[in-house]
Amino acid sequence: MINVILADDEAVFRKYLRHVIDWEAHGFHVCGEAKNGVEALELIERERPDIAFIDINMPYMNGMDLAAKVKELYPSTSIVLVTGHSEFEYARQALKIGVDDYILKPFDEEELLMALAKVKSAMEKSRVEQDKTQKERLAWKESFLNLLISNEYTGDNEMMNHQMKMFQQQEDRSLFQVIAIEIDGLHEQWPDSGEIRLRKYIIANLLQDLIKLEGRQFIFNGPENRVISLLQFTEEGGDKRFQTDGYSRLCALIKRHFGFSVTVGIGTAGQGVTFIRESYMESVIALRNRIAMNLTDVVFYRDITSKASNIGFYPSEMNENLLLHLRLHDEDEIRKNLDAIRTYIQNQQLSSDYIHTILAGLVSLCLTYIYEMGRKVEDVLPSNFSPFKEITSKPSIESAFEWITDIYLTAARHSKGVKRSKSGKILESAREYIDSNYANSQLKVEDISKHFYIQPRYLLKIFKQELGMSVSDYILETRIQRAKELLISGNNLRLTDISQMVGYSDPGHFSKTFKKHTGLSPSEYEVTRTK
């Protein structure tokens, strides 16, 4: 119900106004009446109505003064002035101070309903715009916080510093610590996206109530369906005094009351925003080593490092690249990415438990893509598909990856049969254009969109929807992939030549970008891949 108050000094007219329509039947509730301006202001302060009907001529405080006061104190309250013909000019002036509408005496049921419909529409439009603004702000905030835990943040960007100040983050003084919360068994239970969102919402709400610290907590959705708790300690020694038992209570409450379980990985605390990425990596390592270390629901990175000498960190970028090529239905690149992951696992000499966890994550990624296509698992994969049984029964990494490769190629071939949309065709053409022009160091989104006579925003939207990445990220990915091929081609190309061939005029900038993206310098990559 939309709450309404009626303010008029004539009792007869207030009675008429109350009974001229069936307020309740039209979604309105009259929550009070007032016979003068002062009484009306007190009523509005007490009831906080959505709409106030105010007569211009009232004792003690006239309608114009009352309207101005209400708009100053309660701008969200809509005001409809009730006026006679002789006061028409006053009503027109009132619109300038924020009055939403006016209605002339005498009026009938239809005129009142039209005035209400107009105000109601304006209220609904305002609410939608506020919701949209709030959603955009939340999306921007989540994107910014994800940037802090990614490889993209360099610590020398003025815009980044400006954004940090908006969140009251002090790079030079504060200590930061990252805690990652992972929902257990997502790949086993296969809940739909709505169920996953509900679970993450439950986690975020409980974190708000359970975690207390001398500083601030930023909660957001991170990679791979994790919920991230970023702590900023604003008091000296706050990290030492911080009690982590809230995370243990989180695990216990979720398991007891909500029918699922979570694992918490806790990184160490360090100074400055640049440490956030390192702390996040530590929290993921803690999550990934839970089974191998036989630990509880809350896993501390510091405990793992004290008990194990060989801690593996599986880069999320490897999964992101794999998902990209799965979306592109590129079977050769899918095979290459899975081979790279297999080689990484073998070179790291990881434990069998951790290998099983990575394999389960790869299966989960493929299932996520199948749901993304709007398909059911049983429509794409065999009816007797049992991932956990298959993973744990494979005698070797090679046989396990043969099985996983078959799953990915089946999903890719199935999605090829889906009719391409207009945006899909534009994406294909844009990719071909980038593949032909990536060596141009000046290649920008505007150049590509201009070539196809479309708006840059539309092209950005297509890449985000179809590939889950920006155009610039795709250009970067293309350049890095070509650079890798050139480095191991055996042609003994100079670094300067390679950087120019993939669109970098400055070899130093190319080397820095390559290492940030792959974890290795160009020379290190060449040595490790050509042994």
Coordinates of C-alpha atoms in Angstrom, one line a residue:
M1 CA 0.0 0.0 0.0
I2 CA 1.1 3.6 -0.8
N3 CA 0.5 5.7 2.4
V4 CA -1.4 9.0 2.0
I5 CA -2.2 11.9 4.4
L6 CA -4.9 14.5 3.8
A7 CA -4.4 18.1 5.0
D8 CA -7.3 20.6 4.7
D9 CA -8.8 23.0 7.2
E10 CA -12.4 22.1 6.0
A11 CA -13.7 19.0 7.8
V12 CA -16.4 18.6 5.1
F13 CA -13.8 18.5 2.3
R14 CA -11.6 16.1 4.2
K15 CA -14.6 13.8 4.5
Y16 CA -15.3 14.1 0.8
L17 CA -11.7 13.5 -0.1
R18 CA -11.5 10.4 2.1
H19 CA -14.7 8.9 0.5
V20 CA -14.6 10.1 -3.1
I21 CA -12.7 6.9 -4.1
D22 CA -12.0 3.5 -2.6
W23 CA -8.4 4.2 -1.6
E24 CA -7.6 0.7 -0.5
A25 CA -9.0 -0.8 -3.8
H26 CA -6.6 1.3 -5.8
G27 CA -3.5 0.4 -3.6
F28 CA -3.5 3.4 -1.3
H29 CA -3.9 3.7 2.5
V30 CA -5.0 7.0 4.1
C31 CA -2.9 7.0 7.3
G32 CA -4.0 10.3 8.7
E33 CA -5.7 13.7 8.4
A34 CA -4.7 17.2 9.5
K35 CA -6.7 20.5 9.8
N36 CA -3.8 23.0 9.7
G37 CA -0.2 23.3 8.4
V38 CA 1.5 22.7 11.8
E39 CA -0.6 19.6 12.5
A40 CA 0.1 18.4 9.0
L41 CA 3.9 18.7 9.4
E42 CA 3.8 16.8 12.7
L43 CA 1.7 14.1 11.0
I44 CA 4.2 13.8 8.2
E45 CA 7.1 13.6 10.6
R46 CA 5.4 10.8 12.4
E47 CA 4.0 8.8 9.5
R48 CA 6.5 9.5 6.7
P49 CA 3.8 9.1 4.0
D50 CA 4.5 8.5 0.4
I51 CA 2.0 11.2 -0.8
A52 CA 0.6 14.3 1.0
F53 CA -2.5 16.0 -0.2
I54 CA -2.2 19.6 1.0
D55 CA -4.7 22.5 0.7
I56 CA -3.0 25.8 -0.1
N57 CA -5.2 27.9 2.4
M58 CA -4.7 26.5 5.9
P59 CA -4.2 28.4 9.3
Y60 CA -0.9 28.6 11.2
M61 CA 1.2 27.4 8.2
N62 CA -0.2 27.7 4.6
G63 CA 0.1 25.0 2.0
M64 CA 3.0 26.7 0.1
D65 CA 5.2 27.0 3.2
L66 CA 4.3 23.5 4.3
A67 CA 5.2 22.0 0.9
A68 CA 8.5 23.8 0.9
K69 CA 9.3 22.5 4.4
V70 CA 8.3 18.9 3.6
K71 CA 10.4 18.9 0.4
E72 CA 13.4 20.2 2.4
L73 CA 13.0 17.6 5.2
Y74 CA 11.5 14.6 3.3
P75 CA 12.3 15.0 -0.4
S76 CA 10.9 11.5 -1.2
T77 CA 7.4 12.5 -0.1
S78 CA 5.3 13.4 -3.1
I79 CA 3.1 16.4 -2.7
V80 CA -0.2 17.1 -4.4
L81 CA -1.6 20.6 -3.8
V82 CA -5.3 21.1 -3.6
T83 CA -6.4 24.5 -4.8
G84 CA -9.3 26.6 -6.0
H85 CA -9.4 28.4 -9.3
S86 CA -8.4 31.8 -7.8
E87 CA -5.2 30.2 -6.4
F88 CA -4.2 28.7 -9.7
E89 CA -1.1 30.9 -10.1
Y90 CA 0.1 29.9 -6.6
A91 CA -0.1 26.2 -7.7
R92 CA 2.0 26.9 -10.7
Q93 CA 4.6 28.5 -8.5
A94 CA 4.5 25.6 -6.2
L95 CA 5.7 23.3 -9.0
K96 CA 8.9 25.2 -9.1
I97 CA 9.7 24.3 -5.4
G98 CA 9.2 20.6 -6.0
V99 CA 5.5 20.0 -5.6
D100 CA 4.7 17.0 -7.7
D101 CA 1.2 17.9 -8.9
Y102 CA -1.9 20.0 -8.1
I103 CA -5.6 19.4 -8.5
L104 CA -8.3 22.1 -8.7
K105 CA -11.4 22.2 -6.6
P106 CA -14.0 20.9 -7.2
F107 CA -12.9 17.6 -8.6
D108 CA -14.5 14.2 -9.1
E109 CA -13.4 10.6 -8.8
E110 CA -11.8 10.5 -12.3
E111 CA -9.8 13.6 -11.8
L112 CA -8.4 12.4 -8.5
L113 CA -7.5 9.0 -9.9
M114 CA -5.7 10.7 -12.8
A115 CA -3.7 12.9 -10.3
L116 CA -2.9 9.8 -8.3
A117 CA -1.8 7.8 -11.4
K118 CA 0.5 10.6 -12.4
V119 CA 2.2 10.9 -9.0
K120 CA 2.4 7.1 -8.7
S121 CA 4.1 6.8 -12.1
A122 CA 6.6 9.5 -11.1
M123 CA 7.3 7.6 -7.8
E124 CA 7.8 4.4 -9.7
K125 CA 10.1 6.0 -12.2
S126 CA 12.2 7.5 -9.4
R127 CA 12.3 4.2 -7.5
V128 CA 13.5 2.4 -10.7
E129 CA 16.1 5.0 -11.4
Q130 CA 17.4 4.8 -7.8
D131 CA 17.5 1.0 -8.0
K132 CA 19.4 1.2 -11.3
T133 CA 21.9 3.7 -9.8
Q134 CA 22.3 1.5 -6.8
K135 CA 22.9 -1.6 -8.9
E136 CA 25.3 0.2 -11.1
R137 CA 27.3 1.5 -8.1
L138 CA 27.3 -2.0 -6.6
A139 CA 28.5 -3.5 -9.9
W140 CA 31.2 -0.9 -10.2
K141 CA 32.3 -1.5 -6.6
E142 CA 32.5 -5.2 -7.2
S143 CA 34.5 -4.8 -10.4
F144 CA 36.9 -2.5 -8.6
L145 CA 37.4 -4.9 -5.7
N146 CA 38.0 -7.8 -8.1
L147 CA 40.6 -5.7 -9.8
L148 CA 42.5 -5.4 -6.5
I149 CA 42.8 -9.2 -6.1
S150 CA 43.7 -9.7 -9.8
N151 CA 46.9 -9.3 -11.7
E152 CA 45.8 -6.0 -13.2
Y153 CA 46.5 -3.7 -10.3
T154 CA 50.0 -2.0 -10.6
G155 CA 49.7 0.5 -7.7
D156 CA 50.7 3.5 -9.7
N157 CA 47.3 4.4 -11.3
E158 CA 45.8 7.8 -10.3
M159 CA 42.3 6.7 -11.1
M160 CA 42.8 3.6 -8.8
N161 CA 44.0 5.8 -6.0
H162 CA 40.9 8.0 -6.5
Q163 CA 38.6 5.0 -6.3
M164 CA 40.4 3.7 -3.2
K165 CA 39.7 7.1 -1.5
M166 CA 36.0 6.7 -2.3
F167 CA 36.0 3.5 -0.3
Q168 CA 38.0 5.2 2.5
Q169 CA 41.1 2.9 1.8
Q170 CA 44.4 4.4 2.8
E171 CA 47.1 2.7 0.7
D172 CA 50.1 4.0 2.5
R173 CA 49.0 3.2 6.1
S174 CA 46.5 0.4 6.2
L175 CA 47.0 -3.3 6.6
F176 CA 44.9 -5.5 4.3
Q177 CA 44.0 -9.2 4.6
V178 CA 41.9 -11.3 2.3
I179 CA 39.7 -14.2 3.3
A180 CA 38.1 -16.4 0.6
I181 CA 34.9 -18.4 1.2
E182 CA 34.2 -21.3 -1.1
I183 CA 30.9 -23.2 -1.3
D184 CA 31.7 -26.9 -0.9
G185 CA 30.6 -29.4 -3.6
L186 CA 29.2 -27.0 -6.2
H187 CA 30.5 -29.3 -9.0
E188 CA 28.9 -32.3 -7.3
Q189 CA 25.5 -30.8 -6.5
W190 CA 25.1 -28.8 -9.7
P191 CA 22.7 -26.2 -8.2
D192 CA 21.3 -23.7 -10.6
S193 CA 22.5 -20.1 -10.8
G194 CA 19.7 -18.9 -8.7
E195 CA 20.5 -21.3 -5.9
I196 CA 24.2 -20.3 -6.1
R197 CA 23.3 -16.6 -5.8
L198 CA 21.1 -17.4 -2.8
R199 CA 23.9 -19.2 -1.0
K200 CA 26.4 -16.4 -1.7
Y201 CA 23.8 -13.9 -0.3
I202 CA 23.5 -15.9 2.9
I203 CA 27.2 -16.0 3.3
A204 CA 27.6 -12.2 2.7
N205 CA 24.8 -11.4 5.2
L206 CA 26.3 -13.7 7.9
L207 CA 29.7 -12.1 7.4
Q208 CA 28.3 -8.7 8.0
D209 CA 27.0 -9.8 11.4
L210 CA 29.8 -12.2 12.5
I211 CA 33.0 -10.4 11.6
K212 CA 34.1 -7.5 13.9
L213 CA 37.4 -5.7 13.5
E214 CA 39.1 -2.4 14.1
G215 CA 38.6 -1.2 10.6
R216 CA 36.4 -2.0 7.6
Q217 CA 35.2 -5.2 5.9
F218 CA 34.4 -5.2 2.1
I219 CA 32.4 -8.2 1.0
F220 CA 32.0 -9.0 -2.7
N221 CA 31.7 -11.9 -5.2
G222 CA 35.1 -13.0 -6.4
P223 CA 36.3 -15.5 -9.1
E224 CA 35.0 -19.0 -9.3
N225 CA 31.9 -18.4 -7.2
R226 CA 33.9 -17.4 -4.1
V227 CA 32.7 -14.8 -1.7
I228 CA 35.6 -12.5 -0.7
S229 CA 36.0 -10.8 2.7
L230 CA 38.6 -8.0 2.3
L231 CA 39.7 -6.6 5.7
Q232 CA 41.2 -3.2 6.1
F233 CA 42.8 -2.6 9.6
T234 CA 42.8 1.1 10.3
E235 CA 44.3 0.9 13.9
E236 CA 47.9 0.0 14.6
G237 CA 48.1 -3.6 15.8
G238 CA 44.4 -4.3 14.7
D239 CA 45.4 -7.3 12.7
K240 CA 47.1 -8.9 15.8
R241 CA 44.0 -8.3 17.9
F242 CA 41.6 -9.5 15.3
Q243 CA 39.7 -12.7 16.3
T244 CA 39.0 -15.1 13.4
D245 CA 36.5 -17.2 15.3
G246 CA 33.7 -15.4 13.4
Y247 CA 34.6 -17.5 10.3
S248 CA 34.4 -20.7 12.3
R249 CA 30.9 -19.6 13.5
L250 CA 30.0 -18.9 9.9
C251 CA 30.9 -22.4 8.8
A252 CA 29.0 -23.9 11.7
L253 CA 25.8 -21.8 11.2
I254 CA 25.6 -22.5 7.5
K255 CA 26.1 -26.2 8.0
R256 CA 23.5 -26.3 10.8
H257 CA 20.8 -24.1 9.4
F258 CA 21.1 -23.8 5.6
G259 CA 21.8 -27.3 4.2
F260 CA 25.2 -26.7 2.6
S261 CA 28.8 -26.2 3.8
V262 CA 31.7 -23.8 3.1
T263 CA 35.4 -23.7 3.4
V264 CA 37.3 -20.5 4.5
G265 CA 40.8 -19.8 3.3
I266 CA 42.6 -17.1 5.3
G267 CA 45.6 -15.2 3.8
T268 CA 48.1 -13.2 5.9
A269 CA 47.9 -9.4 6.5
G270 CA 50.2 -7.0 4.8
Q271 CA 50.6 -3.3 4.2
G272 CA 49.3 -1.4 1.2
V273 CA 46.8 -2.2 -1.5
T274 CA 49.5 -4.0 -3.6
F275 CA 49.5 -6.7 -0.9
I276 CA 45.9 -7.5 -1.5
R277 CA 46.6 -9.7 -4.5
E278 CA 49.3 -11.6 -2.5
S279 CA 46.9 -12.2 0.4
Y280 CA 44.2 -13.4 -2.0
M281 CA 46.6 -15.9 -3.6
E282 CA 47.4 -17.1 -0.1
S283 CA 43.7 -17.6 0.7
V284 CA 43.2 -19.6 -2.5
I285 CA 46.2 -21.8 -1.7
A286 CA 44.7 -22.4 1.7
L287 CA 41.4 -23.5 0.1
R288 CA 43.1 -25.7 -2.4
N289 CA 45.3 -27.5 0.2
R290 CA 42.5 -28.2 2.7
I291 CA 42.2 -31.9 1.8
A292 CA 45.9 -32.5 1.5
M293 CA 46.6 -31.0 4.8
N294 CA 43.7 -32.7 6.6
L295 CA 42.5 -29.4 8.1
T296 CA 39.2 -28.0 9.3
D297 CA 36.7 -25.8 7.6
V298 CA 38.8 -22.7 8.3
V299 CA 42.3 -23.0 6.7
F300 CA 45.1 -20.5 7.6
Y301 CA 47.8 -20.0 5.0
R302 CA 50.4 -19.6 7.8
D303 CA 49.6 -23.1 9.1
I304 CA 50.0 -24.6 5.6
T305 CA 53.4 -23.0 5.1
S306 CA 54.6 -24.3 8.4
K307 CA 53.5 -27.9 7.7
A308 CA 54.3 -28.3 4.0
S309 CA 57.4 -27.4 1.9
N310 CA 55.7 -27.7 -1.5
I311 CA 52.6 -25.6 -1.7
G312 CA 50.9 -25.5 -5.1
F313 CA 49.1 -22.5 -6.4
Y314 CA 46.8 -23.2 -9.3
P315 CA 46.4 -19.9 -11.3
S316 CA 42.8 -19.0 -12.0
E317 CA 44.0 -17.5 -15.3
M318 CA 44.5 -21.0 -16.7
N319 CA 40.8 -21.7 -16.2
E320 CA 39.8 -18.3 -17.6
N321 CA 41.7 -19.0 -20.8
L322 CA 40.1 -22.4 -21.1
L323 CA 36.6 -21.1 -20.6
L324 CA 37.3 -18.4 -23.3
H325 CA 38.2 -20.9 -25.9
L326 CA 35.3 -23.2 -24.9
R327 CA 33.0 -20.2 -25.5
L328 CA 34.7 -19.8 -28.9
H329 CA 34.3 -23.5 -29.8
D330 CA 38.0 -23.6 -30.6
E331 CA 38.8 -27.3 -30.3
D332 CA 42.6 -26.8 -31.0
E333 CA 42.9 -24.2 -28.3
I334 CA 40.9 -26.2 -25.8
R335 CA 43.3 -29.1 -26.3
K336 CA 46.3 -26.8 -25.9
N337 CA 44.9 -25.2 -22.7
L338 CA 44.2 -28.6 -21.2
D339 CA 47.7 -29.8 -22.2
A340 CA 49.2 -26.7 -20.5
I341 CA 47.2 -27.4 -17.3
R342 CA 48.3 -31.1 -17.3
T343 CA 51.9 -30.0 -17.8
Y344 CA 51.6 -27.5 -15.0
I345 CA 50.3 -30.1 -12.6
Q346 CA 53.1 -32.6 -13.4
N347 CA 55.8 -30.0 -13.1
Q348 CA 54.5 -28.8 -9.7
Q349 CA 54.5 -32.4 -8.3
L350 CA 51.2 -31.8 -6.5
S351 CA 49.6 -34.3 -4.2
S352 CA 46.9 -36.6 -5.4
D353 CA 44.2 -34.9 -3.3
Y354 CA 45.1 -31.5 -4.8
I355 CA 45.1 -32.9 -8.4
H356 CA 41.6 -34.4 -7.8
T357 CA 40.5 -30.9 -6.6
I358 CA 41.8 -29.3 -9.8
L359 CA 40.2 -31.9 -12.0
A360 CA 36.9 -31.4 -10.2
G361 CA 37.2 -27.7 -10.8
L362 CA 37.8 -28.3 -14.5
V363 CA 34.7 -30.4 -14.7
S364 CA 32.7 -27.8 -12.8
L365 CA 33.9 -25.1 -15.3
C366 CA 32.6 -27.2 -18.2
L367 CA 29.2 -27.8 -16.4
T368 CA 29.0 -24.1 -15.8
Y369 CA 29.4 -23.5 -19.5
I370 CA 26.6 -26.0 -20.3
Y371 CA 24.2 -24.2 -17.9
E372 CA 25.4 -20.9 -19.5
M373 CA 24.2 -22.3 -22.9
G374 CA 20.8 -22.9 -21.3
R375 CA 21.2 -26.7 -21.6
K376 CA 20.9 -29.5 -19.1
V377 CA 23.9 -31.8 -18.3
E378 CA 21.9 -34.8 -19.4
D379 CA 21.2 -33.2 -22.8
V380 CA 24.9 -32.9 -23.5
L381 CA 26.8 -35.6 -21.6
P382 CA 26.0 -39.3 -21.1
S383 CA 23.1 -40.1 -18.7
N384 CA 25.4 -42.2 -16.5
F385 CA 27.8 -39.2 -16.1
S386 CA 29.5 -39.5 -12.7
P387 CA 32.4 -37.0 -12.4
F388 CA 33.6 -37.9 -8.9
K389 CA 33.7 -41.6 -9.7
E390 CA 35.5 -41.0 -12.9
I391 CA 38.1 -38.6 -11.4
T392 CA 39.0 -40.9 -8.5
S393 CA 39.2 -44.0 -10.6
K394 CA 41.7 -42.7 -13.2
P395 CA 45.1 -44.5 -12.9
S396 CA 47.1 -41.6 -14.3
I397 CA 47.0 -37.8 -15.1
E398 CA 47.1 -38.7 -18.8
S399 CA 44.0 -40.9 -18.7
A400 CA 42.2 -38.3 -16.5
F401 CA 42.9 -35.5 -19.0
E402 CA 41.9 -37.7 -21.9
W403 CA 38.5 -38.0 -20.2
I404 CA 38.2 -34.3 -19.4
T405 CA 39.3 -33.3 -22.9
D406 CA 36.5 -35.5 -24.3
I407 CA 34.0 -33.7 -22.0
Y408 CA 35.1 -30.3 -23.2
L409 CA 35.1 -31.2 -26.9
T410 CA 31.6 -32.7 -26.5
A411 CA 30.3 -29.5 -24.9
A412 CA 32.0 -27.3 -27.6
R413 CA 30.6 -29.4 -30.5
H414 CA 27.2 -29.3 -29.0
S415 CA 27.2 -25.5 -28.7
K416 CA 28.3 -25.2 -32.3
G417 CA 24.9 -26.5 -33.3
V418 CA 23.2 -23.6 -31.5
K419 CA 22.1 -21.0 -34.1
R420 CA 24.3 -17.9 -34.0
S421 CA 22.7 -14.7 -33.1
K422 CA 23.4 -11.3 -34.7
S423 CA 25.7 -10.4 -31.8
G424 CA 27.5 -13.8 -32.2
K425 CA 28.1 -13.0 -35.9
I426 CA 29.5 -9.6 -35.0
L427 CA 31.7 -11.2 -32.4
E428 CA 33.1 -13.6 -34.9
S429 CA 33.9 -10.8 -37.4
A430 CA 35.4 -8.7 -34.7
R431 CA 37.7 -11.5 -33.6
E432 CA 38.8 -12.1 -37.1
Y433 CA 39.6 -8.3 -37.4
I434 CA 41.6 -8.4 -34.2
D435 CA 43.5 -11.6 -35.3
S436 CA 44.5 -9.7 -38.5
N437 CA 45.4 -6.4 -36.8
Y438 CA 46.8 -7.2 -33.3
A439 CA 50.3 -6.2 -34.5
N440 CA 49.0 -2.6 -34.8
S441 CA 50.1 -1.0 -31.5
Q442 CA 47.4 1.7 -31.9
L443 CA 44.5 -0.8 -32.2
K444 CA 41.6 0.4 -30.0
V445 CA 38.0 -0.5 -29.4
E446 CA 37.0 2.6 -31.4
D447 CA 38.9 1.3 -34.5
I448 CA 37.1 -2.0 -34.4
S449 CA 33.6 -0.6 -33.8
K450 CA 34.1 2.0 -36.6
H451 CA 35.1 -0.8 -39.0
F452 CA 31.8 -2.5 -38.4
Y453 CA 29.7 0.7 -38.1
I454 CA 28.6 -0.1 -34.6
Q455 CA 28.9 1.8 -31.3
P456 CA 31.9 1.0 -29.1
R457 CA 29.5 0.4 -26.1
Y458 CA 27.6 -2.2 -28.2
L459 CA 30.9 -4.0 -29.1
L460 CA 32.0 -4.0 -25.4
K461 CA 28.6 -5.4 -24.4
I462 CA 28.9 -8.3 -27.0
F463 CA 32.3 -9.3 -25.8
K464 CA 31.2 -9.2 -22.2
Q465 CA 28.1 -11.3 -22.8
E466 CA 29.6 -13.8 -25.3
L467 CA 33.1 -14.2 -23.9
G468 CA 33.0 -12.8 -20.4
M469 CA 35.8 -10.4 -21.1
S470 CA 36.5 -6.9 -22.5
V471 CA 37.7 -6.2 -26.0
S472 CA 41.0 -4.9 -24.7
D473 CA 41.4 -8.1 -22.6
Y474 CA 40.8 -10.2 -25.8
I475 CA 43.4 -8.1 -27.7
L476 CA 45.9 -8.7 -24.9
E477 CA 45.1 -12.4 -24.8
T478 CA 45.7 -12.6 -28.6
R479 CA 49.0 -10.8 -28.4
I480 CA 50.3 -12.9 -25.6
Q481 CA 49.3 -16.1 -27.4
R482 CA 51.1 -15.0 -30.5
A483 CA 54.1 -14.0 -28.5
K484 CA 54.3 -17.5 -26.9
E485 CA 54.2 -19.1 -30.4
L486 CA 57.0 -16.8 -31.6
L487 CA 59.2 -17.4 -28.5
I488 CA 59.1 -21.2 -29.0
S489 CA 59.2 -21.1 -32.8
G490 CA 63.0 -21.8 -32.9
N491 CA 63.6 -18.9 -35.2
N492 CA 65.8 -17.1 -32.6
L493 CA 63.9 -13.9 -32.9
R494 CA 65.0 -10.9 -30.9
L495 CA 62.8 -9.6 -28.1
T496 CA 62.5 -6.3 -30.0
D497 CA 61.3 -8.0 -33.1
I498 CA 58.7 -10.1 -31.2
S499 CA 57.4 -7.2 -29.3
Q500 CA 56.8 -5.2 -32.5
M501 CA 55.2 -8.3 -34.2
V502 CA 52.6 -8.5 -31.5
G503 CA 51.8 -4.8 -31.2
Y504 CA 54.2 -3.4 -28.6
S505 CA 56.6 -0.6 -29.6
D506 CA 58.4 -0.7 -26.3
P507 CA 60.1 -4.1 -25.6
G508 CA 60.3 -3.2 -21.9
H509 CA 56.6 -2.7 -21.6
F510 CA 56.0 -5.9 -23.6
S511 CA 58.2 -7.9 -21.1
K512 CA 56.4 -6.4 -18.1
T513 CA 53.0 -7.2 -19.6
F514 CA 54.1 -10.7 -20.6
K515 CA 55.4 -11.6 -17.1
K516 CA 52.3 -10.1 -15.4
H517 CA 50.0 -12.3 -17.6
T518 CA 52.0 -15.5 -17.6
G519 CA 54.1 -15.3 -14.4
L520 CA 57.3 -15.7 -16.5
S521 CA 59.5 -13.3 -18.4
P522 CA 59.8 -13.9 -22.1
S523 CA 63.2 -15.4 -21.7
E524 CA 62.1 -17.6 -18.9
Y525 CA 59.1 -18.8 -20.9
E526 CA 61.3 -19.6 -23.9
V527 CA 63.7 -21.6 -21.7
T528 CA 61.0 -23.6 -19.9
R529 CA 59.1 -24.4 -23.1
T530 CA 62.0 -25.4 -25.3
K531 CA 63.8 -27.8 -22.9

